[in-house]
Short mmCIF file of C-alpha atoms in Angstrom, two decimals:
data_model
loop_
_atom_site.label_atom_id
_atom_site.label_comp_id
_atom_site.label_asym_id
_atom_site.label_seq_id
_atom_site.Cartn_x
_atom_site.Cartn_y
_atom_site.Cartn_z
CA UNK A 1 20.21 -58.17 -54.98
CA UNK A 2 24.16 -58.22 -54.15
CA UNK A 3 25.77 -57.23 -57.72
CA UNK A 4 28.41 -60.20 -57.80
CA UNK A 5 28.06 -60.55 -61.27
CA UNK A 6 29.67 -57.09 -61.90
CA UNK A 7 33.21 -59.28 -61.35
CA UNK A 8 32.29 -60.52 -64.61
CA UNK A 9 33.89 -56.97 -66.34
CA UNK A 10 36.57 -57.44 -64.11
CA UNK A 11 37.43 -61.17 -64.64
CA UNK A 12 37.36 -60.62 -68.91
CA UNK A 13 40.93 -58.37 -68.39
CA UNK A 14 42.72 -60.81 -65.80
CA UNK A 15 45.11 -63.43 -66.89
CA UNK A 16 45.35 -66.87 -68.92
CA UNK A 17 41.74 -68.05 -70.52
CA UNK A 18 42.33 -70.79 -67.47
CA UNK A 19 42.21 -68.47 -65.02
CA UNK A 20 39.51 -66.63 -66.00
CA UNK A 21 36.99 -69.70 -66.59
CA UNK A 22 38.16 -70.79 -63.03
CA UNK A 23 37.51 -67.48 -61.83
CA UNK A 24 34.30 -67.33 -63.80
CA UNK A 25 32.87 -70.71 -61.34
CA UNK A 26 34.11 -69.10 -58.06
CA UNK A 27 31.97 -66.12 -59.27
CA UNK A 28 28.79 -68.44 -60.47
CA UNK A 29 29.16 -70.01 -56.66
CA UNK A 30 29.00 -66.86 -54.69
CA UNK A 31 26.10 -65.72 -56.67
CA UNK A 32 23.97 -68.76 -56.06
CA UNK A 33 24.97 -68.79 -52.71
CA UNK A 34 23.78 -65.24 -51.93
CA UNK A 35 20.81 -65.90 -53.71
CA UNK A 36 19.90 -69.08 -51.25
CA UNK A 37 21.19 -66.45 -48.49
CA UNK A 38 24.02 -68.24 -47.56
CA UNK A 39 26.66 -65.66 -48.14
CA UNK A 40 26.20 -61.50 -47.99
CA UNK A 41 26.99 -59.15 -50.36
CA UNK A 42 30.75 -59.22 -51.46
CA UNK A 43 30.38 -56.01 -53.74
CA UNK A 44 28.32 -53.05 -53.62
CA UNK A 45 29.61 -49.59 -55.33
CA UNK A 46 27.95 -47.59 -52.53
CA UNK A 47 26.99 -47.14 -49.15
CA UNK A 48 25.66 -45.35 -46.41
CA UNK A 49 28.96 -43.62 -46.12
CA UNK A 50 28.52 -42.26 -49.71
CA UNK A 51 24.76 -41.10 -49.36
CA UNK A 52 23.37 -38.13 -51.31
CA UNK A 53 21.45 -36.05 -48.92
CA UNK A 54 19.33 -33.31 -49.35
CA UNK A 55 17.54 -30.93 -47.02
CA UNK A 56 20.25 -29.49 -44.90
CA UNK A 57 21.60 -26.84 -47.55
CA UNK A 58 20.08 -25.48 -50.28
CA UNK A 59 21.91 -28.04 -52.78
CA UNK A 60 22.08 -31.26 -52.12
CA UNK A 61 25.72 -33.01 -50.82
CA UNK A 62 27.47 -36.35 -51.70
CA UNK A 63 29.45 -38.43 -48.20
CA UNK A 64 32.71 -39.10 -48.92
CA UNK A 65 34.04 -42.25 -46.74
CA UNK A 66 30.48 -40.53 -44.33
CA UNK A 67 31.63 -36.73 -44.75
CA UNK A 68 31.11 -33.66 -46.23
CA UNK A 69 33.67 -30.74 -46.37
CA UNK A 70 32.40 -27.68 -48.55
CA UNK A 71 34.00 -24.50 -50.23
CA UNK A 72 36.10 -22.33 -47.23
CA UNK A 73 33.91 -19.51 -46.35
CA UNK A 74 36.52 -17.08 -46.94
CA UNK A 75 39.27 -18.13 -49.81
CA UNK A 76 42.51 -19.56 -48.43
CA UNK A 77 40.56 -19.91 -44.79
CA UNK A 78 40.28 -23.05 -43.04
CA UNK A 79 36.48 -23.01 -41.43
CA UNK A 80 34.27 -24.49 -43.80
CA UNK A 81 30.76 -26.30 -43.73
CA UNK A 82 31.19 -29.72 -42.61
CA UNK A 83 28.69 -32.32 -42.59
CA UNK A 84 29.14 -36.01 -40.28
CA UNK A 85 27.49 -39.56 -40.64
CA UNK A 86 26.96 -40.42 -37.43
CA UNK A 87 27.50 -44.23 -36.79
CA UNK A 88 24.85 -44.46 -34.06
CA UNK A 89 22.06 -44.77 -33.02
CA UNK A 90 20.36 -46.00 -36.56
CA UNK A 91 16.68 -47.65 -37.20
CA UNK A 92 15.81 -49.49 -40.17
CA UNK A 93 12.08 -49.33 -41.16
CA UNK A 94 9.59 -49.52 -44.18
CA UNK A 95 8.73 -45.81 -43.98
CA UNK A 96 7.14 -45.04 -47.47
CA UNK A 97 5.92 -48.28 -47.53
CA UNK A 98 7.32 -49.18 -50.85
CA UNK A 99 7.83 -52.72 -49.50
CA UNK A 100 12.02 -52.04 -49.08
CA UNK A 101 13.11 -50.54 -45.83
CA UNK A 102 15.10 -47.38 -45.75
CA UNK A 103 17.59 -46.61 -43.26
CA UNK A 104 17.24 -43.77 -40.75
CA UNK A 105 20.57 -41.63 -39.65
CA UNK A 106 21.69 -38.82 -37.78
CA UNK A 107 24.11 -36.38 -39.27
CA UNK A 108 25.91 -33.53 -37.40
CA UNK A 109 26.26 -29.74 -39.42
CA UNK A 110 28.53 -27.72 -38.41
CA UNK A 111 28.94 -24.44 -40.57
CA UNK A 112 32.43 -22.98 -38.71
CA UNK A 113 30.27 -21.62 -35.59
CA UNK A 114 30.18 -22.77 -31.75
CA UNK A 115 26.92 -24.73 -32.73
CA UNK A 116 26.74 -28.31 -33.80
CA UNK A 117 23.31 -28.89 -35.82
CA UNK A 118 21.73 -32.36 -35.64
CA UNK A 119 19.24 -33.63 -38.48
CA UNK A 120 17.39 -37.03 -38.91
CA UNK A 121 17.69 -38.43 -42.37
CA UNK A 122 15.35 -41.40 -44.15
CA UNK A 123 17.93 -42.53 -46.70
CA UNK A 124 16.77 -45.18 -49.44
CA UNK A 125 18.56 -47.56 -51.70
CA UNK A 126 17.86 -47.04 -55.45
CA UNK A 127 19.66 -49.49 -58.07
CA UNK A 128 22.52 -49.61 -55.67
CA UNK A 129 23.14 -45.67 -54.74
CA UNK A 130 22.44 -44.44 -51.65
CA UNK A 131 20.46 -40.79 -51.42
CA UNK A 132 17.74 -39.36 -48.65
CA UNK A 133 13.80 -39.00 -49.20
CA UNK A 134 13.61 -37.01 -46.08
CA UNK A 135 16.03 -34.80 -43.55
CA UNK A 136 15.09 -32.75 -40.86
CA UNK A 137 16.55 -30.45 -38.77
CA UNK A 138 16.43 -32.09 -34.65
CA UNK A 139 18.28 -29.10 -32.78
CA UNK A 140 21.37 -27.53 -31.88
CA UNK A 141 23.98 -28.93 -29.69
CA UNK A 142 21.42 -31.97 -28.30
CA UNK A 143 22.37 -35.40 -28.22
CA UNK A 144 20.89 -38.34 -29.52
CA UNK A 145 20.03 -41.19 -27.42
CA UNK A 146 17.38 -43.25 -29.64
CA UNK A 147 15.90 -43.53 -33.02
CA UNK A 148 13.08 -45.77 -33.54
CA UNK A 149 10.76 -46.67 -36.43
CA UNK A 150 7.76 -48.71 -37.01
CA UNK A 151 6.52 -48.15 -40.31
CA UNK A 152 5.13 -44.80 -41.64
CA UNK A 153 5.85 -43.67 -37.51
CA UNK A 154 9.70 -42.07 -36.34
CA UNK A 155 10.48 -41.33 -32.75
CA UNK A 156 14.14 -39.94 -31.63
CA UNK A 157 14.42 -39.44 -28.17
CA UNK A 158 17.39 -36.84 -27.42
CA UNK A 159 18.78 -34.63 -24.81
CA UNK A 160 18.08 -31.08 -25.15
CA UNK A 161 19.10 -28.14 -23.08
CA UNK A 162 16.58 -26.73 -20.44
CA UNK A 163 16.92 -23.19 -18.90
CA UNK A 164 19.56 -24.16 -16.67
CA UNK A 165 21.62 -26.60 -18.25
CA UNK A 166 25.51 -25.57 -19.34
CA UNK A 167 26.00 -25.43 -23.27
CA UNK A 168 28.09 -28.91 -22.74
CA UNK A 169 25.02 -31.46 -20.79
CA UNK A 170 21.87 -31.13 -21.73
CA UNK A 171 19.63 -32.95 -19.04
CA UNK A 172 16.16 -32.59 -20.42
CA UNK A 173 14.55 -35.89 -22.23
CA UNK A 174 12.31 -34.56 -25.31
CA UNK A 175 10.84 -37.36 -27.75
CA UNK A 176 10.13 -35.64 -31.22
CA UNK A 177 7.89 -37.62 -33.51
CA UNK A 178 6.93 -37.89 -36.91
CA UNK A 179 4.60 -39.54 -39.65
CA UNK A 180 5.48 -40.14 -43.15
CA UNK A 181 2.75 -39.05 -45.25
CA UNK A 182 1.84 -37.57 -48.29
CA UNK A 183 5.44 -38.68 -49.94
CA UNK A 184 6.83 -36.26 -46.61
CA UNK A 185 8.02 -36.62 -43.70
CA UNK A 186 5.54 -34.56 -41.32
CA UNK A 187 6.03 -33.68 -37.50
CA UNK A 188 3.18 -35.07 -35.06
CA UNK A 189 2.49 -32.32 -32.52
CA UNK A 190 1.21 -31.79 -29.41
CA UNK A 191 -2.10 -29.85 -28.42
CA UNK A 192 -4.39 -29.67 -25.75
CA UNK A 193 -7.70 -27.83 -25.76
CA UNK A 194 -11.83 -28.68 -25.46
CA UNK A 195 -12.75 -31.63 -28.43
CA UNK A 196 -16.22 -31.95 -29.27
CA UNK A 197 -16.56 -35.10 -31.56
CA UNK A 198 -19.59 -36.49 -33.70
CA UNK A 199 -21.03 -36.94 -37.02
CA UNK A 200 -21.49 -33.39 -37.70
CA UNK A 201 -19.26 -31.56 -35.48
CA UNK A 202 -15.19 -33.04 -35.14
CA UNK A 203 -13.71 -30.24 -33.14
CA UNK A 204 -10.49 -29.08 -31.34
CA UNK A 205 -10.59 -25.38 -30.07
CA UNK A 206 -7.29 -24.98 -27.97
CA UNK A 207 -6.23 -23.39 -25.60
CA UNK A 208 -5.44 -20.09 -27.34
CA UNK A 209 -8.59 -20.33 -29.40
CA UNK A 210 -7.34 -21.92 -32.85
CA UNK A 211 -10.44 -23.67 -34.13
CA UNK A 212 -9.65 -27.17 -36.14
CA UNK A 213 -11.27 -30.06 -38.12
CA UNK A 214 -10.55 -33.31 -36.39
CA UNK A 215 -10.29 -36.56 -38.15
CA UNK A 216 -9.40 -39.72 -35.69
CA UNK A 217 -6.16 -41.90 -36.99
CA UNK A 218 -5.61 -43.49 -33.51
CA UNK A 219 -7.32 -46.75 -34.16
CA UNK A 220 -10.93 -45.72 -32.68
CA UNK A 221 -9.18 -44.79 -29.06
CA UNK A 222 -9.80 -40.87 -29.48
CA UNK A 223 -13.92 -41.21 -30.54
CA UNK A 224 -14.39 -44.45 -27.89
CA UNK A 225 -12.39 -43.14 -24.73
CA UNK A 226 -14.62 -39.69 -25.58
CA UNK A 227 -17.73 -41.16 -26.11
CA UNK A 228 -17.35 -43.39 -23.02
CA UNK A 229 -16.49 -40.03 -21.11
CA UNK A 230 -19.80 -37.98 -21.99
CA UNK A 231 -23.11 -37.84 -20.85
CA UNK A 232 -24.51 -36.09 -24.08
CA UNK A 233 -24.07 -36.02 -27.18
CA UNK A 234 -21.46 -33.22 -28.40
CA UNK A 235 -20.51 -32.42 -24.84
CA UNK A 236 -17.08 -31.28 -25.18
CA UNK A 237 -13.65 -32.73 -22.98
CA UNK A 238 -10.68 -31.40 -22.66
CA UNK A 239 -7.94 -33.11 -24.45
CA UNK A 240 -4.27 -33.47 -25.19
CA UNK A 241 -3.44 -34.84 -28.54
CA UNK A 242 -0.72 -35.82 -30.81
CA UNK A 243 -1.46 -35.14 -34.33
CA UNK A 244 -0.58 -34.13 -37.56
CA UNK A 245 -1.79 -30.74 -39.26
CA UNK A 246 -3.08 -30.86 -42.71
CA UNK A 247 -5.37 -28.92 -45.39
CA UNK A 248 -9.01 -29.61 -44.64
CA UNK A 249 -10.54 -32.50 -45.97
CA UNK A 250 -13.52 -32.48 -48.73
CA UNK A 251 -16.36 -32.64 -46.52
CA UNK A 252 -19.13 -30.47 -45.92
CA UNK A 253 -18.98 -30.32 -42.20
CA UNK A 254 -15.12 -29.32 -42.53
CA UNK A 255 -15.67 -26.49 -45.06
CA UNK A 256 -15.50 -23.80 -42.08
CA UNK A 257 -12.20 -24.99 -40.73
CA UNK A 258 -8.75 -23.69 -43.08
CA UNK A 259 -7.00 -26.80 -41.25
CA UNK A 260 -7.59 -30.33 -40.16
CA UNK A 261 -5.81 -32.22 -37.63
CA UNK A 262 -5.13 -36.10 -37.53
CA UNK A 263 -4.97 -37.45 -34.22
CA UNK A 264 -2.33 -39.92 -34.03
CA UNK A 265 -2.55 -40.27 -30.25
CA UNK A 266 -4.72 -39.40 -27.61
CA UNK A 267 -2.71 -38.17 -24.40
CA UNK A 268 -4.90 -37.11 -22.02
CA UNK A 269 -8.83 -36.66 -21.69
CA UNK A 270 -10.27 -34.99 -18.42
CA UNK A 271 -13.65 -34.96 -17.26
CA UNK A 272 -13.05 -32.66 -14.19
CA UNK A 273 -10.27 -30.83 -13.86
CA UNK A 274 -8.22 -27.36 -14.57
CA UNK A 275 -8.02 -28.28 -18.37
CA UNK A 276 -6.36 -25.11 -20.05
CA UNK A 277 -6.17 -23.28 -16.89
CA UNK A 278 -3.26 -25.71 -16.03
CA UNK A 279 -0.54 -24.12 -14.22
CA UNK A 280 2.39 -26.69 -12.94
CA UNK A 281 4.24 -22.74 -11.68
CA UNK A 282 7.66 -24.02 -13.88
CA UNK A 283 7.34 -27.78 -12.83
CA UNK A 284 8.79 -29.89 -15.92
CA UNK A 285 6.08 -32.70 -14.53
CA UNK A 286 3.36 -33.15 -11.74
CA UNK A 287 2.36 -36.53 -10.54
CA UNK A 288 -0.88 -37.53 -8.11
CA UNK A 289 -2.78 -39.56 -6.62
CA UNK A 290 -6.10 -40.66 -4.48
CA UNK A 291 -6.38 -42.24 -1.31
CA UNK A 292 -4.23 -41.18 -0.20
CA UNK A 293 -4.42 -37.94 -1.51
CA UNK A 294 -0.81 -36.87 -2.61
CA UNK A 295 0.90 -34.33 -5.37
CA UNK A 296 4.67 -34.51 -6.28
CA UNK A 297 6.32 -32.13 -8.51
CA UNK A 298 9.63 -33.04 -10.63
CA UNK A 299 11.47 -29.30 -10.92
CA UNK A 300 14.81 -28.61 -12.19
CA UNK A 301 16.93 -30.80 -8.91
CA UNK A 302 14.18 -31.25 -6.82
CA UNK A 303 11.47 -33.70 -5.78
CA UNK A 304 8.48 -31.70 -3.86
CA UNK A 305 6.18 -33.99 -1.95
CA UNK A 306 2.78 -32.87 -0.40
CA UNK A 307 0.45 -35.61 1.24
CA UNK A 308 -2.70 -34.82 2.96
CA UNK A 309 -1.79 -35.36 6.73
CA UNK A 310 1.54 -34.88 6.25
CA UNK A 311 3.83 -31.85 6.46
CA UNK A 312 5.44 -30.82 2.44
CA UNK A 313 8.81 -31.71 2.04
CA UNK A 314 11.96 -30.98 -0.79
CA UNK A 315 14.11 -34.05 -2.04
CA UNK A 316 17.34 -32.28 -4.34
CA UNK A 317 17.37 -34.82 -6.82
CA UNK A 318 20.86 -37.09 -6.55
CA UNK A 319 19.69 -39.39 -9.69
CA UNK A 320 17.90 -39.72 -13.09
CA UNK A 321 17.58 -42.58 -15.32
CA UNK A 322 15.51 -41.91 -18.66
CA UNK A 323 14.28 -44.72 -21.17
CA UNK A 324 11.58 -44.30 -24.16
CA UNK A 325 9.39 -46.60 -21.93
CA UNK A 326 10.60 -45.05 -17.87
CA UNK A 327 11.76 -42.16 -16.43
CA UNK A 328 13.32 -42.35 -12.77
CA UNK A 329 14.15 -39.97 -10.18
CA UNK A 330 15.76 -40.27 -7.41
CA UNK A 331 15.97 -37.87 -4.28
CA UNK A 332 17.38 -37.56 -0.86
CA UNK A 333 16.43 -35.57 2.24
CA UNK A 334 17.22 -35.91 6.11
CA UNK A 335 18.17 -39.47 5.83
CA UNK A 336 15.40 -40.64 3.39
CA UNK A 337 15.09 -41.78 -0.14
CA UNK A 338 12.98 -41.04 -2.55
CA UNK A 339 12.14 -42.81 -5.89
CA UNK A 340 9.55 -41.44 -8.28
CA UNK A 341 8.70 -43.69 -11.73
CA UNK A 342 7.00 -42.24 -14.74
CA UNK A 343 5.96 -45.11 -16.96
CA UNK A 344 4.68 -44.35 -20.21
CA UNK A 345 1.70 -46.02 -20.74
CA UNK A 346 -2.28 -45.03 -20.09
CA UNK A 347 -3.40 -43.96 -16.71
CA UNK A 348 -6.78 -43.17 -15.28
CA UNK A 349 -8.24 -41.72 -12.35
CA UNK A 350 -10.00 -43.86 -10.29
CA UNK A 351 -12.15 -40.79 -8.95
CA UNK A 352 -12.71 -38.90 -12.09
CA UNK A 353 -12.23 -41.36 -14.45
CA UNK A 354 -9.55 -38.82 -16.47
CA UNK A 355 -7.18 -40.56 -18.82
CA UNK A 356 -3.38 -39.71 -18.63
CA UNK A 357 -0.19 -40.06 -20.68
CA UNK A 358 2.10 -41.59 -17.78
CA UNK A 359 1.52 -44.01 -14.55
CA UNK A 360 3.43 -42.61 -11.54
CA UNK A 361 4.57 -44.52 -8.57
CA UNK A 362 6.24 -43.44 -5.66
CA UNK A 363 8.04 -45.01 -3.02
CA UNK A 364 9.54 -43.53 0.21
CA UNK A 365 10.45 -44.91 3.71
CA UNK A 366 8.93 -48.07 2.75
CA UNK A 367 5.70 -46.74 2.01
CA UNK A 368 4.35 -46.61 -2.01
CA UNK A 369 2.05 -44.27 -3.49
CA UNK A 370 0.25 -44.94 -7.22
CA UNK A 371 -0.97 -42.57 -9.24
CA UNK A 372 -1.03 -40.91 -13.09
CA UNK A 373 0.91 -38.07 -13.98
CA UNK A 374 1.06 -35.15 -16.58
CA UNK A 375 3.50 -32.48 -18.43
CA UNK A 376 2.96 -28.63 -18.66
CA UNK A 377 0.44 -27.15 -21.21
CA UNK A 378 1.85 -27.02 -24.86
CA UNK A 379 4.04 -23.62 -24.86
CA UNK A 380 2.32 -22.54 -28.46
CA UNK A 381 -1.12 -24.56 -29.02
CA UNK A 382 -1.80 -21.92 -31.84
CA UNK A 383 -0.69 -23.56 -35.27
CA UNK A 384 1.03 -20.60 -37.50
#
C-alpha cells in the first residue's frame, strides 16, 4: 500500500487553513487513485537503495543512496570495505512464498584488495523498510549475466574464470542454482553416481562412494524415467542429479543414511555406458551421435571433430554465443565452418535409450549431424 496519507503530518504545518483543506483533497485524490491503480506510489521512506543486508559481514549493513563504506582499515587510511547495489540484472519472485514477492540483487564487496566479491541477495519489503532474508556469496571477480526466479527456485547464470582465462574476461558460462527451503536459501548441487530406487531401497552411491537417502522432488520424472529404464526391480542406473542435501528424513528405510538428498532435477540417466568411469581428458563438453556415428569435443579454443569414415579434424574456435536456454560455437579450419549448438533441454539416445541434459546439433559444409551431449563428472561428488 503506497503511504500517501503520511502527507497528512506534513500538510497540518503548511500555510492558511485554505490551503491546507485544499491540499488535504489533492491528497484524498491520489490516494483513491492508487488504490484503483491508476497512479503509483508518490512516497515511500525507503528503497532498494537503502536495504539492510545481512550475510556478507559478520554485522549486518544499511545502503546509503545503494552503498556501503565502512570504518578505514587502518585510522586516517583511505581503503576501506565497500559494499555496491548493483542496478542490473534483478528478478522479482515469490520466494518464501509468503504471497508478496521479494526482490533479488547482486551486490559487489570489495574489502581494499585486487578482488571484487559478488553475492546474490533475496531482499523483502516489511512495513515499508527494505532488509534481506537471504545473501550468498557467487564468486570472485565473475560477472553476472542473468538472474532468474520462479518461485521457491533461483538461477544466476555468470561468467567465471577457467584455467586459462586473464583475471579481466572470464569466458566460462556456470549456472548456480538454488531452492528456498526451510526459511533458507539452500544450493541445489550436482552429483552423478549408481541410483537404485523403490519402496524400500531410495539410493544414490556416487562416484566416490558417499552413500545417500533419496527422496524424488522432480515431479515423478526421476522414479518414471528410472523405472521405464530397468528390467528388474532395484536394478541400479547411473545418474546425474541436481539436488538439495538435507538431514535424513523419519523413515525407517532412511535410518542407515546420516543424509538425504532431494532431487530437484534429473540430468542424465544411462543404461550403457562409462557412467563414473567418464573421462572427457580436460574437455569442458563432449557431444555425439548415431548414424552416423560422430564425437565432438568443445576444449578451451577448439572444436575436435571425429566421424566414423572420416579423417579427425581441429576447428580453433573464432565465436561463442551463450544463453540460459543455447550455447553456440563457432569454428574455422581450411576454409570451412563449423557451428556446434547445445540446447538445454532432454535428450535421448536412440540406441541406448540414455537420457541427457543437452541436444547437440552440428552443422558443417552443408552437412548436419544430431545428437545429445554431456559435461565432465562432478569435480567433488563426496558431500563434506
Amino acid at each position: 500500500m503506497c503511504r500517501i496519507l503520511r502527507v497528512r503530518s506534513v500538510i497540518n504545518t503548511m500555510g492558511s487553513p485554505g490551503m491546507r483543506k485544499r491540499l488535504f483533497v489533492v491528497a484524498k485524490l491520489l490516494f483513491v487513485l492508487a488504490v484503483a491503480g491508476l497512479v503509483g506510489c508518490v512516497d515511500a521512506t525507503d528503497s532498494l537503495e537503502t536495504a539492510t543486508i545481512s550475510g556478507i559481514y559478520d554485522h549486518s549493513i544499511k545502503l546509503q543512496e545503494g552503498r556501503y563504506e565502512g570504518e578505514p582499515f587502518v585510522p586516517g587510511g583511505a581503503s576501506r570495505p565497500t559494499v555496491t547495489l548493483l542496478a542490473e540484472p534483478r528478478a522479482r519472485a515469490d520466494v518464501d512464498a509468503d504471497g508478496n514477492p521479494e526482490t533479488l540483487v547482486v551486490l559487489a564487496e570489495s574489502s581494499g584488495g585486487s578482488g571484487t566479491f559478488l553475492y546474490l541477495a533475496v531482499v523483502t519489503e516489511d512495513d515499508g523498510r527494505f532488509h534481506s532474508l537471504a545473501t550468498t556469496l557467487l564468486g570472485d571477480r565473475v560477472r553476472v549475466e542473468q538472474v532468474a526466479a520462479e518461485g521457491a527456485n533461483v538461477r544466476v547464470d555468470l561468467l567465471a574464470s577457467e584455467s586459462d582465462d586473464v583475471s579481466c574476461c572470464p569466458s566460462g558460462l556456470r549456472s548456480l542454482r538454488w531452492q528456498w527451503y526451510d526459511a533458507q536459501l539452500k544450493p541445489v548441487v550436482r552429483l552423478a553416481g549408481r541410483l537404485v530406487y523403490g519402496h524400500e531401497a531410495r539410493e544414490l552411491e556416487t562416484c566416490d562412494g558417499g552413500r545417500y537417502w533419496v527422496t524424488d522432488a522432480t515431479g515423478g520424472d526421476l522414479r518414471q524415467t528410472y523405472e521405464a529404464s530397468i528390467g528388474a526391480a532395484y536394478e541400479s542406473r547411473f545418474v546425474e542429479i541436481m539436488a538439495l542435501r538435507l538431514p535424513t528424513p523419519d523413515a525407517a528405510f532412511a535410518a542407515p543414511y546420516n543424509e538425504q538428498l532431494r532431487v530437484t532435477d534429473l540430468l542424465r540417466l544411462e543404461t550403457e555406458g562409462p557412467g563414473c568411469s567418464l573421462d572427457l581428458g580436460g574437455a569442458r563438453f563432449r557431444a555425439s551421435g548415431v548414424e552416423p556415428f560422430w564425437n565432438l569435443d568443445v576444449n578451451t579454443d577448439t572444436l575436435h571433430l571425429s566421424r566414423l569414415g572420416h579423417t579427425p579434424r581441429t576447428f580453433p574456435v573464432s565465436a561463442i554465443e551463450n544463453n540460459a536456454a543455447t550455447r553456440v560455437w563457432r569454428a574455422e579450419s581450411e576454409g570451412d565452418t563449423l557451428t556446434l549448438t547445445l540446447e538445454n533441454t532432454r535428450c535421448t539416445n536412440p540406441m541406448s535409450g540414455s537420457q541427457f541434459a543437452y541436444a547437440a546439433n552440428v552443422r558443417l559444409a552443408g552437412e548436419t549431424l544430431s545428437g545429445c551431449a554431456l559435461l565432465p563428472l562432478p569435480r567433488a561428488t563426496r558431500l563434506p
